[in-house]
Amino acid sequence: MSKANSSKNWIKGHVKDPFVIQAQKDGYRSRAAYKLIEIDKKYHIIKPGIKAVDLGAAPGGWSQVLSNKIGATGRVVAADLLEMPPIKNIDFIQGNFEEEKVLRDIQDKLKNLPVDLVISDMAPNISGIKMVDQQRAIYLNELALEFVKNNLKQNGFFLVKSFVGADFEKFLNELKLHFKKVFKIKPDSSRSRSSEIFLLGYEFQSKA
Ligand SMILES: C[S@@+](CC[C@H](N)C(=O)[O-])C[C@H]1O[C@@H](n2cnc3c(N)ncnc32)[C@H](O)[C@@H]1O
């Protein structure tokens, strides 16, 4: 299939996608919001008043879900390479999470205090070269885990989007060293043809 036909088919499928239609009705900026809603319904990771960090936040579906549930008494710092229009109760930092400065900016906004929850939906721009994309994805996972090790409270939660492929098992095993339990989750709203899978690190063991 030509590239033009394949992107036409993607757009057709996207417009008819029930989660895209629902997101428009509910006022969510992305269909991704339903992945977090579904995961939270089962695992109860978002509570009013908590402190949280949202990595790879744009266009803001997950941040909207956090904002609605955490409320004004909590604190959320979100970051992305891309711009993100403002969301109530969310402090946004635009920048590359791979850069030291962005890490410091996030920590400054948190006043260097540990958080209850870190969520990362970061995904690299797809180059089309499977091995390169997989490596980049796992690298972002590892960076997010490094952040978690330094900034998550004892018994806190870490939700991260990963991709099944090279080094996935290695990352999963590393995650298991730092949490009481790790759940592998494929939400209904995650497209079945996508190799994405969500890992939930449940109850961080800071002394591990
Ligand atoms: C799937 S989207 C996130 C969707 C978002 N969770 C939502 O609900 O709207 C992935 C995001 O990761 C961001 N991203 C990828 N690499 C990044 C990096 N190194 N630093 C910051 N953000 C990054 C992309 O810019 C993109 O906006």
PDB file of N, CA and C and ligand atoms in Angstrom, residues 29-33 35 54-63 79-82 95-98 121-125 136 140 143 161, ligand 1:
ATOM      1  N   ARG A  29      -8.682  15.897  25.476  1.00  0.00           N
ATOM      2  CA  ARG A  29      -7.838  16.288  24.335  1.00  0.00           C
ATOM      3  C   ARG A  29      -7.281  15.097  23.574  1.00  0.00           C
ATOM      4  N   SER A  30      -7.325  13.925  24.183  1.00  0.00           N
ATOM      5  CA  SER A  30      -6.816  12.744  23.470  1.00  0.00           C
ATOM      6  C   SER A  30      -7.579  11.516  23.935  1.00  0.00           C
ATOM      7  N   ARG A  31      -7.607  10.498  23.062  1.00  0.00           N
ATOM      8  CA  ARG A  31      -8.259   9.231  23.418  1.00  0.00           C
ATOM      9  C   ARG A  31      -7.447   8.518  24.511  1.00  0.00           C
ATOM     10  N   ALA A  32      -6.165   8.933  24.659  1.00  0.00           N
ATOM     11  CA  ALA A  32      -5.298   8.319  25.669  1.00  0.00           C
ATOM     12  C   ALA A  32      -5.891   8.465  27.071  1.00  0.00           C
ATOM     13  N   ALA A  33      -6.721   9.495  27.268  1.00  0.00           N
ATOM     14  CA  ALA A  33      -7.327   9.726  28.594  1.00  0.00           C
ATOM     15  C   ALA A  33      -8.011   8.453  29.110  1.00  0.00           C
ATOM     16  N   LYS A  35      -7.243   5.398  28.654  1.00  0.00           N
ATOM     17  CA  LYS A  35      -6.313   4.359  29.141  1.00  0.00           C
ATOM     18  C   LYS A  35      -6.064   4.598  30.629  1.00  0.00           C
ATOM     19  N   ASP A  54       3.536  14.100  35.426  1.00  0.00           N
ATOM     20  CA  ASP A  54       3.043  13.537  34.163  1.00  0.00           C
ATOM     21  C   ASP A  54       4.098  13.797  33.086  1.00  0.00           C
ATOM     22  N   LEU A  55       4.788  12.730  32.651  1.00  0.00           N
ATOM     23  CA  LEU A  55       5.866  12.889  31.659  1.00  0.00           C
ATOM     24  C   LEU A  55       5.354  12.533  30.265  1.00  0.00           C
ATOM     25  N   GLY A  56       5.649  13.386  29.299  1.00  0.00           N
ATOM     26  CA  GLY A  56       5.115  13.172  27.944  1.00  0.00           C
ATOM     27  C   GLY A  56       3.635  13.486  27.953  1.00  0.00           C
ATOM     28  N   ALA A  57       3.307  14.687  28.437  1.00  0.00           N
ATOM     29  CA  ALA A  57       1.918  15.006  28.803  1.00  0.00           C
ATOM     30  C   ALA A  57       1.042  15.518  27.652  1.00  0.00           C
ATOM     31  N   ALA A  58       1.668  16.098  26.611  1.00  0.00           N
ATOM     32  CA  ALA A  58       0.881  16.755  25.556  1.00  0.00           C
ATOM     33  C   ALA A  58       0.153  15.721  24.674  1.00  0.00           C
ATOM     34  N   PRO A  59      -1.021  16.011  24.168  1.00  0.00           N
ATOM     35  CA  PRO A  59      -1.749  17.275  24.284  1.00  0.00           C
ATOM     36  C   PRO A  59      -2.450  17.508  25.616  1.00  0.00           C
ATOM     37  N   GLY A  60      -2.503  16.470  26.497  1.00  0.00           N
ATOM     38  CA  GLY A  60      -3.002  16.765  27.836  1.00  0.00           C
ATOM     39  C   GLY A  60      -4.134  15.890  28.350  1.00  0.00           C
ATOM     40  N   GLY A  61      -4.444  14.800  27.649  1.00  0.00           N
ATOM     41  CA  GLY A  61      -5.536  13.923  28.110  1.00  0.00           C
ATOM     42  C   GLY A  61      -5.295  13.389  29.524  1.00  0.00           C
ATOM     43  N   TRP A  62      -4.099  12.863  29.771  1.00  0.00           N
ATOM     44  CA  TRP A  62      -3.804  12.305  31.106  1.00  0.00           C
ATOM     45  C   TRP A  62      -3.799  13.423  32.148  1.00  0.00           C
ATOM     46  N   SER A  63      -3.262  14.584  31.773  1.00  0.00           N
ATOM     47  CA  SER A  63      -3.244  15.701  32.731  1.00  0.00           C
ATOM     48  C   SER A  63      -4.667  16.139  33.078  1.00  0.00           C
ATOM     49  N   ALA A  79       5.268  17.584  31.888  1.00  0.00           N
ATOM     50  CA  ALA A  79       6.341  18.028  30.985  1.00  0.00           C
ATOM     51  C   ALA A  79       6.182  17.373  29.623  1.00  0.00           C
ATOM     52  N   ASP A  80       6.569  18.103  28.608  1.00  0.00           N
ATOM     53  CA  ASP A  80       6.565  17.548  27.242  1.00  0.00           C
ATOM     54  C   ASP A  80       7.469  18.389  26.347  1.00  0.00           C
ATOM     55  N   LEU A  81       7.969  17.735  25.305  1.00  0.00           N
ATOM     56  CA  LEU A  81       8.723  18.433  24.262  1.00  0.00           C
ATOM     57  C   LEU A  81       7.848  19.481  23.586  1.00  0.00           C
ATOM     58  N   LEU A  82       6.571  19.134  23.426  1.00  0.00           N
ATOM     59  CA  LEU A  82       5.641  20.004  22.688  1.00  0.00           C
ATOM     60  C   LEU A  82       4.921  20.955  23.635  1.00  0.00           C
ATOM     61  N   GLY A  95       9.905  21.037  27.423  1.00  0.00           N
ATOM     62  CA  GLY A  95      11.326  20.742  27.247  1.00  0.00           C
ATOM     63  C   GLY A  95      11.546  19.257  27.068  1.00  0.00           C
ATOM     64  N   ASN A  96      12.803  18.933  26.800  1.00  0.00           N
ATOM     65  CA  ASN A  96      13.181  17.542  26.552  1.00  0.00           C
ATOM     66  C   ASN A  96      13.572  16.880  27.874  1.00  0.00           C
ATOM     67  N   PHE A  97      12.856  15.828  28.224  1.00  0.00           N
ATOM     68  CA  PHE A  97      13.093  15.136  29.490  1.00  0.00           C
ATOM     69  C   PHE A  97      14.493  14.509  29.555  1.00  0.00           C
ATOM     70  N   GLU A  98      15.128  14.389  28.403  1.00  0.00           N
ATOM     71  CA  GLU A  98      16.487  13.833  28.393  1.00  0.00           C
ATOM     72  C   GLU A  98      17.505  14.867  28.889  1.00  0.00           C
ATOM     73  N   ASP A 121       3.725   8.648  29.662  1.00  0.00           N
ATOM     74  CA  ASP A 121       3.168   8.159  28.395  1.00  0.00           C
ATOM     75  C   ASP A 121       4.127   8.549  27.261  1.00  0.00           C
ATOM     76  N   MET A 122       5.379   8.881  27.643  1.00  0.00           N
ATOM     77  CA  MET A 122       6.355   9.338  26.634  1.00  0.00           C
ATOM     78  C   MET A 122       6.569   8.257  25.581  1.00  0.00           C
ATOM     79  N   ALA A 123       6.605   8.700  24.350  1.00  0.00           N
ATOM     80  CA  ALA A 123       6.902   7.786  23.241  1.00  0.00           C
ATOM     81  C   ALA A 123       7.738   8.560  22.238  1.00  0.00           C
ATOM     82  N   PRO A 124       8.774   7.919  21.694  1.00  0.00           N
ATOM     83  CA  PRO A 124       9.625   8.654  20.746  1.00  0.00           C
ATOM     84  C   PRO A 124       8.913   8.865  19.417  1.00  0.00           C
ATOM     85  N   ASN A 125       9.369   9.833  18.649  1.00  0.00           N
ATOM     86  CA  ASN A 125       8.883   9.970  17.276  1.00  0.00           C
ATOM     87  C   ASN A 125       9.286   8.726  16.510  1.00  0.00           C
ATOM     88  N   ARG A 136      14.850   3.545  21.515  1.00  0.00           N
ATOM     89  CA  ARG A 136      14.525   4.900  21.990  1.00  0.00           C
ATOM     90  C   ARG A 136      13.417   4.820  23.052  1.00  0.00           C
ATOM     91  N   LEU A 140      13.667   5.937  27.044  1.00  0.00           N
ATOM     92  CA  LEU A 140      12.765   6.873  27.747  1.00  0.00           C
ATOM     93  C   LEU A 140      12.195   6.218  29.010  1.00  0.00           C
ATOM     94  N   LEU A 143      14.914   6.368  31.623  1.00  0.00           N
ATOM     95  CA  LEU A 143      15.049   7.729  32.181  1.00  0.00           C
ATOM     96  C   LEU A 143      13.933   8.010  33.184  1.00  0.00           C
ATOM     97  N   LYS A 161       4.306   3.772  30.002  1.00  0.00           N
ATOM     98  CA  LYS A 161       4.024   3.076  28.733  1.00  0.00           C
ATOM     99  C   LYS A 161       5.319   2.486  28.201  1.00  0.00           C
TER     100      LYS A 161
HETATM  101  C1  LIG B   1       1.406   9.511  23.352  1.00  0.00           C
HETATM  102  S1  LIG B   1       1.870  11.172  23.574  1.00  0.00           S
HETATM  103  C2  LIG B   1       1.237  11.514  25.169  1.00  0.00           C
HETATM  104  C3  LIG B   1      -0.254  11.649  25.241  1.00  0.00           C
HETATM  105  C4  LIG B   1      -0.715  12.195  26.578  1.00  0.00           C
HETATM  106  N1  LIG B   1      -0.485  11.250  27.664  1.00  0.00           N
HETATM  107  C5  LIG B   1      -2.186  12.522  26.562  1.00  0.00           C
HETATM  108  O1  LIG B   1      -2.964  11.880  27.293  1.00  0.00           O
HETATM  109  O2  LIG B   1      -2.579  13.442  25.846  1.00  0.00           O
HETATM  110  C6  LIG B   1       3.581  11.041  23.854  1.00  0.00           C
HETATM  111  C7  LIG B   1       4.245  12.347  24.185  1.00  0.00           C
HETATM  112  O3  LIG B   1       5.591  12.092  24.604  1.00  0.00           O
HETATM  113  C8  LIG B   1       6.336  13.260  24.306  1.00  0.00           C
HETATM  114  N2  LIG B   1       7.782  13.002  24.373  1.00  0.00           N
HETATM  115  C9  LIG B   1       8.496  12.098  23.671  1.00  0.00           C
HETATM  116  N3  LIG B   1       9.799  12.180  23.969  1.00  0.00           N
HETATM  117  C10 LIG B   1       9.909  13.139  24.934  1.00  0.00           C
HETATM  118  C11 LIG B   1      11.014  13.696  25.651  1.00  0.00           C
HETATM  119  N4  LIG B   1      12.260  13.256  25.443  1.00  0.00           N
HETATM  120  N5  LIG B   1      10.781  14.669  26.544  1.00  0.00           N
HETATM  121  C12 LIG B   1       9.504  15.125  26.744  1.00  0.00           C
HETATM  122  N6  LIG B   1       8.427  14.636  26.098  1.00  0.00           N
HETATM  123  C13 LIG B   1       8.619  13.665  25.194  1.00  0.00           C
HETATM  124  C14 LIG B   1       5.856  13.603  22.894  1.00  0.00           C
HETATM  125  O4  LIG B   1       6.146  14.949  22.572  1.00  0.00           O
HETATM  126  C15 LIG B   1       4.357  13.303  22.978  1.00  0.00           C
HETATM  127  O5  LIG B   1       3.612  14.463  23.214  1.00  0.00           O
END
